[in-house]
Short mmCIF file of C-alpha atoms and ligand atoms in Angstrom, two decimals:
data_model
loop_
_atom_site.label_atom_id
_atom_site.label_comp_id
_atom_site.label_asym_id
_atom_site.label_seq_id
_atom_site.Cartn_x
_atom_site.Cartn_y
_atom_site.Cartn_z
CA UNK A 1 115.99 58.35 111.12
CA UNK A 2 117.63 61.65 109.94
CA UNK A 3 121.35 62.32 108.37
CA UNK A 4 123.69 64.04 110.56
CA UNK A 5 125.62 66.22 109.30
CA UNK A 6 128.75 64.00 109.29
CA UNK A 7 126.27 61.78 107.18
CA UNK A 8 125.13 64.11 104.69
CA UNK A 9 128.87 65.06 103.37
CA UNK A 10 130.01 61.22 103.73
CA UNK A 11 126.85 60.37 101.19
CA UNK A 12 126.53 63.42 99.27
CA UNK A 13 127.40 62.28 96.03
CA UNK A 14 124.65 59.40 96.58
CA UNK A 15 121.66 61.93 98.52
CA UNK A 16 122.61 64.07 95.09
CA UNK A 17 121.38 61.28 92.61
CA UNK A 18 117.72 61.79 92.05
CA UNK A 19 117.14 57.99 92.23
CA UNK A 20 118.27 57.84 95.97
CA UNK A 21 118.20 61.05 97.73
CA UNK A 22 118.18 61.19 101.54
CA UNK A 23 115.73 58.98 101.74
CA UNK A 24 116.95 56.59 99.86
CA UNK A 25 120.76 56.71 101.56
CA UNK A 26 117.80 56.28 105.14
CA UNK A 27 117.08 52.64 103.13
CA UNK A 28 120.20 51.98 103.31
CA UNK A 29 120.93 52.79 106.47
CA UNK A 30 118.37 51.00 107.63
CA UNK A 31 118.92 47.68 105.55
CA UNK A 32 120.70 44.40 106.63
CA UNK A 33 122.51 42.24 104.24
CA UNK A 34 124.04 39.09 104.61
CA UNK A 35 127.50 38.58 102.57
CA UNK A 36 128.22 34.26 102.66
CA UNK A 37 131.69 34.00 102.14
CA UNK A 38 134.34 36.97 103.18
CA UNK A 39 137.13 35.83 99.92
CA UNK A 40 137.41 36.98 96.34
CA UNK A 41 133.68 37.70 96.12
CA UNK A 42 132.98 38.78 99.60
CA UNK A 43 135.78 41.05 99.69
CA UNK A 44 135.11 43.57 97.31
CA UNK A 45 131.27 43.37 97.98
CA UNK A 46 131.61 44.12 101.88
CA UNK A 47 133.76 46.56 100.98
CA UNK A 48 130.99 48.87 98.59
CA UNK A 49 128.62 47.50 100.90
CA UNK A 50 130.33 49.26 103.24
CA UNK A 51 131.30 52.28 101.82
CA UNK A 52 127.58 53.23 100.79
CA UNK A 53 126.33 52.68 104.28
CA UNK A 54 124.37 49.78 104.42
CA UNK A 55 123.64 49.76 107.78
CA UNK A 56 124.02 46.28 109.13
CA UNK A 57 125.96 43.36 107.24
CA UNK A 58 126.68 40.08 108.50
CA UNK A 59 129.59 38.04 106.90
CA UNK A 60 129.85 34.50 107.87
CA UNK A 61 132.57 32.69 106.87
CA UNK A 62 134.71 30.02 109.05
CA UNK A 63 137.91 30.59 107.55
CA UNK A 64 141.46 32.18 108.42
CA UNK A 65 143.17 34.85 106.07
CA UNK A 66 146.13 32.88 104.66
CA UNK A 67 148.79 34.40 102.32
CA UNK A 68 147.55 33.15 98.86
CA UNK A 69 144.41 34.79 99.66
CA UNK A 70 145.85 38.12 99.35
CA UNK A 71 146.22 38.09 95.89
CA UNK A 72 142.48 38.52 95.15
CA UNK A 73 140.87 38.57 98.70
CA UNK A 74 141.19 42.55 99.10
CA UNK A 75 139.32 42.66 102.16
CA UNK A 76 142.44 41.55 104.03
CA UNK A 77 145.49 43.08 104.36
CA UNK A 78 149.51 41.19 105.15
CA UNK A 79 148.95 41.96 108.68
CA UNK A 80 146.07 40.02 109.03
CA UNK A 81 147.39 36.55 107.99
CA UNK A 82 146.01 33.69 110.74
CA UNK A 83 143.15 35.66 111.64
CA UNK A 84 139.53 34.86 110.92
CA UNK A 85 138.27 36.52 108.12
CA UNK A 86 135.59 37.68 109.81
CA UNK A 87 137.26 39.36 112.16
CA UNK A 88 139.54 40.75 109.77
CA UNK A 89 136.35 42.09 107.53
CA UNK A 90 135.35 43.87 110.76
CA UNK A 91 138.30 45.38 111.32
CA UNK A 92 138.40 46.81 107.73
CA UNK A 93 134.72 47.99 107.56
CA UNK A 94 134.53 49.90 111.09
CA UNK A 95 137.64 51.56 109.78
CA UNK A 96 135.94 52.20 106.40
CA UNK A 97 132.67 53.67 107.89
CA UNK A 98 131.83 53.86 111.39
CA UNK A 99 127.94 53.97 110.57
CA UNK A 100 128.03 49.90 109.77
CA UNK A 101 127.19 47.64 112.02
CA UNK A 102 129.02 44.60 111.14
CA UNK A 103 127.86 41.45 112.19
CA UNK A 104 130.61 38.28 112.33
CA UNK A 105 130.03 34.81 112.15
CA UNK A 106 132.63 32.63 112.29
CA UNK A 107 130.61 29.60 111.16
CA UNK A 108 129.99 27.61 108.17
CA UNK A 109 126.47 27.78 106.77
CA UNK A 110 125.27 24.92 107.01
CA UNK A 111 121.31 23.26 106.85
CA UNK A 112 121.56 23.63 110.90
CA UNK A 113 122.10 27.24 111.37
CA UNK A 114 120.83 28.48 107.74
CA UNK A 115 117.19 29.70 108.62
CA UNK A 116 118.21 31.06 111.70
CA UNK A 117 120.60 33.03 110.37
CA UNK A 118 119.78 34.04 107.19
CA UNK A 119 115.97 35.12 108.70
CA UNK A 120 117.49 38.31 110.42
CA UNK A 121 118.67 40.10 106.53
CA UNK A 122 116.35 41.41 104.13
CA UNK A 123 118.63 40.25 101.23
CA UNK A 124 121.78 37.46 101.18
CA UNK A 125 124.54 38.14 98.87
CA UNK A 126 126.67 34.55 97.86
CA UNK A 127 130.17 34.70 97.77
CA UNK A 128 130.44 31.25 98.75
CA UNK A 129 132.63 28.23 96.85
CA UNK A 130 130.76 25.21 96.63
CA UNK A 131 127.28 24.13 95.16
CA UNK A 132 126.52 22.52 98.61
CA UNK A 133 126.51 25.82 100.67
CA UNK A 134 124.28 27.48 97.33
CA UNK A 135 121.99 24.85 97.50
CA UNK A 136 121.27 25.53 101.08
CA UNK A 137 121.04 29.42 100.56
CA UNK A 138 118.74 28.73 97.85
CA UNK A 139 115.99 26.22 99.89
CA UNK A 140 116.37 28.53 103.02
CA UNK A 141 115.87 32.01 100.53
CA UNK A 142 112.71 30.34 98.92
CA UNK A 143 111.39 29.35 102.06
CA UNK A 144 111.93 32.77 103.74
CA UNK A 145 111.25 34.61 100.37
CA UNK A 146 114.24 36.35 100.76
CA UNK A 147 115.93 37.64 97.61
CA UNK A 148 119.64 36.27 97.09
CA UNK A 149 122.14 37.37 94.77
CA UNK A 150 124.99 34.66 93.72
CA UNK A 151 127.84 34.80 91.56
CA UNK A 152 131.01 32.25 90.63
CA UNK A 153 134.02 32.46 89.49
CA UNK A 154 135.99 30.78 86.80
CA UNK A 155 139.70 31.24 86.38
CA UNK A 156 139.35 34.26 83.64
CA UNK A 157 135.23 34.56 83.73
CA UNK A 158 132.44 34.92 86.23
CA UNK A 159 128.53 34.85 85.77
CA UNK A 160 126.06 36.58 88.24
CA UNK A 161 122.54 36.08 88.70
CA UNK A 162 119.24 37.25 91.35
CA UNK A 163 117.44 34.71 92.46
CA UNK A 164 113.53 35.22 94.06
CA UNK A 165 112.26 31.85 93.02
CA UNK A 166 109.94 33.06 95.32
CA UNK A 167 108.21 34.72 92.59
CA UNK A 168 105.66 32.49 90.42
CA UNK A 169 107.27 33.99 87.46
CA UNK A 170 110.80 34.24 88.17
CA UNK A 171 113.45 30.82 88.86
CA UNK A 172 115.34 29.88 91.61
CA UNK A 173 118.87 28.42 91.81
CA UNK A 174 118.11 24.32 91.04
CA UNK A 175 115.80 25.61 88.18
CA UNK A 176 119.23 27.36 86.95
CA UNK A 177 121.69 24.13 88.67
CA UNK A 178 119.03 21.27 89.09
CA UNK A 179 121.64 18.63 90.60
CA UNK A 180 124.99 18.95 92.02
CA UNK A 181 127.25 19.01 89.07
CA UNK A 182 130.37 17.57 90.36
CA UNK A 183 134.05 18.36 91.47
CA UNK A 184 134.35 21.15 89.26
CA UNK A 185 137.40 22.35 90.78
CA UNK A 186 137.98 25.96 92.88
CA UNK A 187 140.44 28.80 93.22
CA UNK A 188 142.88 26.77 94.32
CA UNK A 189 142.74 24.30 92.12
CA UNK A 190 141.97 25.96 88.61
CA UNK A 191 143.64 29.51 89.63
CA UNK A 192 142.04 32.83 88.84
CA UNK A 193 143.02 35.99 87.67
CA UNK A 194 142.32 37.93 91.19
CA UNK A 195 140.47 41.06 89.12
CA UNK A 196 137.83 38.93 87.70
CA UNK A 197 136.61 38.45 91.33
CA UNK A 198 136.79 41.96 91.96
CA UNK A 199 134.45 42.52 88.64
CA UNK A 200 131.72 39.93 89.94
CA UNK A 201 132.17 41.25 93.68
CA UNK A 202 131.72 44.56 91.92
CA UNK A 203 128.28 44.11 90.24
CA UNK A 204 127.13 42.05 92.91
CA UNK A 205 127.29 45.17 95.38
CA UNK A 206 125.24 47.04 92.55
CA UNK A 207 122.97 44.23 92.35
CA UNK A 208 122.29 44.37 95.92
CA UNK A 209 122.14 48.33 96.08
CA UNK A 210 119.96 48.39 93.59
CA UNK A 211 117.50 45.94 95.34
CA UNK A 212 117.54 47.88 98.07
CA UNK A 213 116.62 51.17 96.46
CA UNK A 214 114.17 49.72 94.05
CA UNK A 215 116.32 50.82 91.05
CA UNK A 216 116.39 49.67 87.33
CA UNK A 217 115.76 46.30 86.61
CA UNK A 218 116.38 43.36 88.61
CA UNK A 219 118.44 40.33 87.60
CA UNK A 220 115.85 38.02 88.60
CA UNK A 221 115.90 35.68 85.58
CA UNK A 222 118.84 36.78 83.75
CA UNK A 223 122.23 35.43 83.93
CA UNK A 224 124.94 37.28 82.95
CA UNK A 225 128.20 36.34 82.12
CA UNK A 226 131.77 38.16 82.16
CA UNK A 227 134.64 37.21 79.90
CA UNK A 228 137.59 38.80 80.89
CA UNK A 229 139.41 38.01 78.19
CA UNK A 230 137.41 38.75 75.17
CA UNK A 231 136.36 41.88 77.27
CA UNK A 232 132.71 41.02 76.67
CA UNK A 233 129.34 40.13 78.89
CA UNK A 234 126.49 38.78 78.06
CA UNK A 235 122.85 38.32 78.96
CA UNK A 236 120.94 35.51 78.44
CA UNK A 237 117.57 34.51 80.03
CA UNK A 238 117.10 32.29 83.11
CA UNK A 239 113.69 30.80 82.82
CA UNK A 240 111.37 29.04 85.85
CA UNK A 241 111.95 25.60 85.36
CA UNK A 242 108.23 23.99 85.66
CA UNK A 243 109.55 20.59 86.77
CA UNK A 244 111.75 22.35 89.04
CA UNK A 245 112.17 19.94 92.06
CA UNK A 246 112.12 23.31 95.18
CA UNK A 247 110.30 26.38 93.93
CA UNK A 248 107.44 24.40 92.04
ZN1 LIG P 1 113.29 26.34 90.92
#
């Protein structure tokens, strides 16, 4: 694959870093990603996902764009209230860059259509809600040894993570979460300031452009975690869990 022209000034100020250069901005290009969950997360993701021409993305997501979405879900616009959100991300991303191929699934993930799905993306980024639908990702990921990024949302913090349990050295998400903790509440519940999603949905699109180029250091056992209102992160270490029930 070579840059057309168009190409080359839409990516220039990525094809000038020395860390990605044309051929890295061709990676791109020619990676898939998988975005579960098109809302507070998903939105800002799909949208730098988008932007830096990663070539295929799928979003799955079985919901409709409602008005108290649009305080944090910046994927979706006023207009598109009652639509899918899938439908909706597509609309924004072919008018954000007409080099993605955008993939919608108007499904829920579920342990039927996981593997099937997520075996067509070379890395899955979580935006999802629930430890049910994480728990899924993460058995399908290790199976598939597919990298998958996931991050969460409390109502003025988030925490973000890479997961390649995979690995015989790095731990997956039950060695982090062993056992379902609970009604722990959501969005609509709890509330959230709608920026601190944008700030996880953020790093997780540098998280996943970063495994895609091969740069700096992975998050693959690390955690870290955003407090918005001390204005501070933090790193701490995620280790393997040796009793870990999945990844052994
Ligand atoms: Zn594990």
């Amino acid at each position: 694959m070579t840059l057309n022209d168009d190409q080359l000034d839409r990516y220039a100020r990525h094809i000038i870093l020395k860390q990605v250069g044309g051929a890295g901005q061709q990676k791109l290009l020619a990676s898939r990603v998988l975005v579960i969950g098109a809302g507070g997360l998903g939105s800002p993701l799909i949208l730098y996902l988008a932007a830096a021409g990663v070539g295929t993305i799928g979003v799955i997501d079985d919901d409709v764009v409602s008005l108290s979405n649009l305080q944090r879900q910046i994927l979706h616009t006023t207009g598109q209230i009652g639509k899918m959100k899938t439908d909706s991300a597509g609309d924004m991303v072919r008018q954000i860059n007409p080099d993605v191929n955008i993939i919608d699934i108007p499904e829920r993930l579920s342990g039927i259509n996981a593997e099937k799905i997520i075996s067509e993306y070379d890395i899955i980024a979580d935006g999802c809600d629930n430890f049910d639908t994480r728990f899924i990702v993460n058995d399908v990921c290790l199976k598939l040894k597919k990298p998958f990024i996931s991050a969460a949302l409390s109502q003025f913090d988030g925490q973000i993570s890479t997961f390649k349990g995979f690995l015989s050295d790095k731990p997956c998400y039950r060695c982090f979460i062993p056992d379902h903790p609970g009604d722990v509440g959501n969005c609509a519940e709890a509330g959230i300031l709608g920026a601190v999603a944008g700030v996880l949905g953020t790093m997780q699109a540098v998280e996943v452009l970063k495994e895609l180029l091969g740069l700096g250091d992975s998050l693959a056992g690390k955690l870290v975690i955003y407090d918005a209102l001390s204005a501070t992160s933090r790193t701490i270490i995620l280790p393997k869990d040796p009793g870990c029930p999945v990844c052994k």
